[in-house]
Amino acid sequence: MDDNNFIDSANIQVDIKQIWESAKNFVSTQVSGVSYDVWIDTLEAVDLKGNTLVLSTPSASSQNVLKQRYKTKIAAACNKAHSAITDVEFIVESQSDETLKEESENTNETVTIEKKPTLTSSTFNQKFTFDNFVIGSSNQFVAAAAKAVAERPGTNCNPLFIWGGVGLGKTHLLHAIGNYITENKKNMNVVYVTTEKFTNDLIASIQNSKKGANSDFREKYRTCDVLIVDDIQFIINKNSVQEEFFHTFNELVMNGKQIVISSDKMPRDINPLEERLRSRFESGLIADVGVPDIETRIAIINKKAQLERYNISREAVEYIAEISKTNIREMEGRLSRAVFYSGLIGESITSLETTREALKDMITEDESQIDANKVLECVCKFYSIKKEELLARKRTKEVAQARQIAMYLISELIPMPLASIGNIFGKDHATVIYAKNKISEDMQKSKKLAIEINDMKQMIKGK
Ligand code: ADP
Ligand code: MG
């Protein structure tokens, strides 16, 4: 098989797979981690035509994105990797036997990941590692902070206070810190506790001491090297727990031990909370896990599918990512449901149709109430243009922007696969991605546009 990689082009014997591997390394330094995972890492070098390296991509839509957004960078990287290559071309990989074979080979790789030795004493979920945590612009900072703490506990970022909405990866990061330290710093004693368990342990220890029994509560929580406390927001209204936690906190920090805390709110919004505790929470580094953008969500599903060895079509992945905008746990639930449903009907690869069918009852009313027509009408009204103009191929600058705004709004407000949004306009899914990115960028540059779009959103939602 390796021999097939060698191509004799203009008398230069080159191993295209190897060249592509080095080129990929160059590209990875030029694009964001998520873009790399979604668009670049899935490419494969298949041929060399003259000085053009032919790369195969899984779908026609990614082919367009690659052409529009990454071609120059990829060509430059390939040229760096081998000076004989001056250009690249993208072809769409056919679902041939070859592809299926490779997919099953890829799946095998994940077995090795899963077969890492499990630390029996560990209280940490072995799947919640840094490797399995997908980084995008929303969580880049918090992930870097968590990694820094895991590498050098107790030295800075103390306490590290991680906050953010439900299902966005807080517990995952806490476990990732725990897993990392247990694996790399074997002499360190890491204690992970939910606020609920801390409370229960404290109550038990008070009851024990009343009976004259010895309590190891303080021994456990005040002598560890790293204390990780999940969901601290549940500490409100529990005075004795707040008091105990305050002393535990002081004792640990004074001795240079690391504290990591998670919460669904920022310290200033946890109420009622003793002021002295709030100021402790604010004394280190506060970082939030934001709501991930579409590319990060796609990458998270792909990661999960790889770990769980799910076989799911790209369109289905995009659909699930599209309809799950604010909660990753919910998104993962939708993924498992779709795969399960597809297994029941004997599908070998979970398709878009099956996914839609499996999830049709799970989409909340809010998400399904608005239809695309409403968005089109609103955009037309706002910019005083006719719907035919908006949908026509004509390209005056104003209409082109209105069309991109319509695509952007539909994708923001309606759980629809990107390809179906594209269909409305006679375009493909890559055009929709392009429009979304373009409008997001334009909104950052122009406050006026951001306000207009927000107004349209409110109009569409009927507010
Ligand atoms: P929280 O504690 O914030 O409510 P969790 O940490 O329990 O959320 O995350 C919910 C699920 O989403 C977990 O299965 C977790 O692995 C997954 N998840 C969240 N963010 C990411 C991410 N960036 N990469 C991979 N998986 C993620
Ligand atoms: Mg949690």
Short mmCIF file of C-alpha atoms in Angstrom, two decimals, residues 153 181-190 223-226 257:
data_model
loop_
_atom_site.label_atom_id
_atom_site.label_comp_id
_atom_site.label_asym_id
_atom_site.label_seq_id
_atom_site.Cartn_x
_atom_site.Cartn_y
_atom_site.Cartn_z
CA PRO A 153 -0.55 23.28 40.61
CA ILE A 181 -2.22 15.43 37.79
CA THR A 182 -2.96 11.83 38.80
CA GLU A 183 -1.13 10.65 35.72
CA ASN A 184 1.81 13.04 35.72
CA LYS A 185 2.37 13.90 39.37
CA LYS A 186 1.87 10.63 41.14
CA ASN A 187 2.94 11.91 44.56
CA MET A 188 0.26 14.57 44.61
CA ASN A 189 -2.97 14.05 46.46
CA VAL A 190 -5.87 15.36 44.37
CA THR A 223 -4.25 18.19 53.70
CA CYS A 224 -4.59 17.55 50.00
CA ASP A 225 -2.35 19.14 47.37
CA VAL A 226 -5.15 19.98 44.97
CA LYS A 257 -1.95 24.13 47.56
#
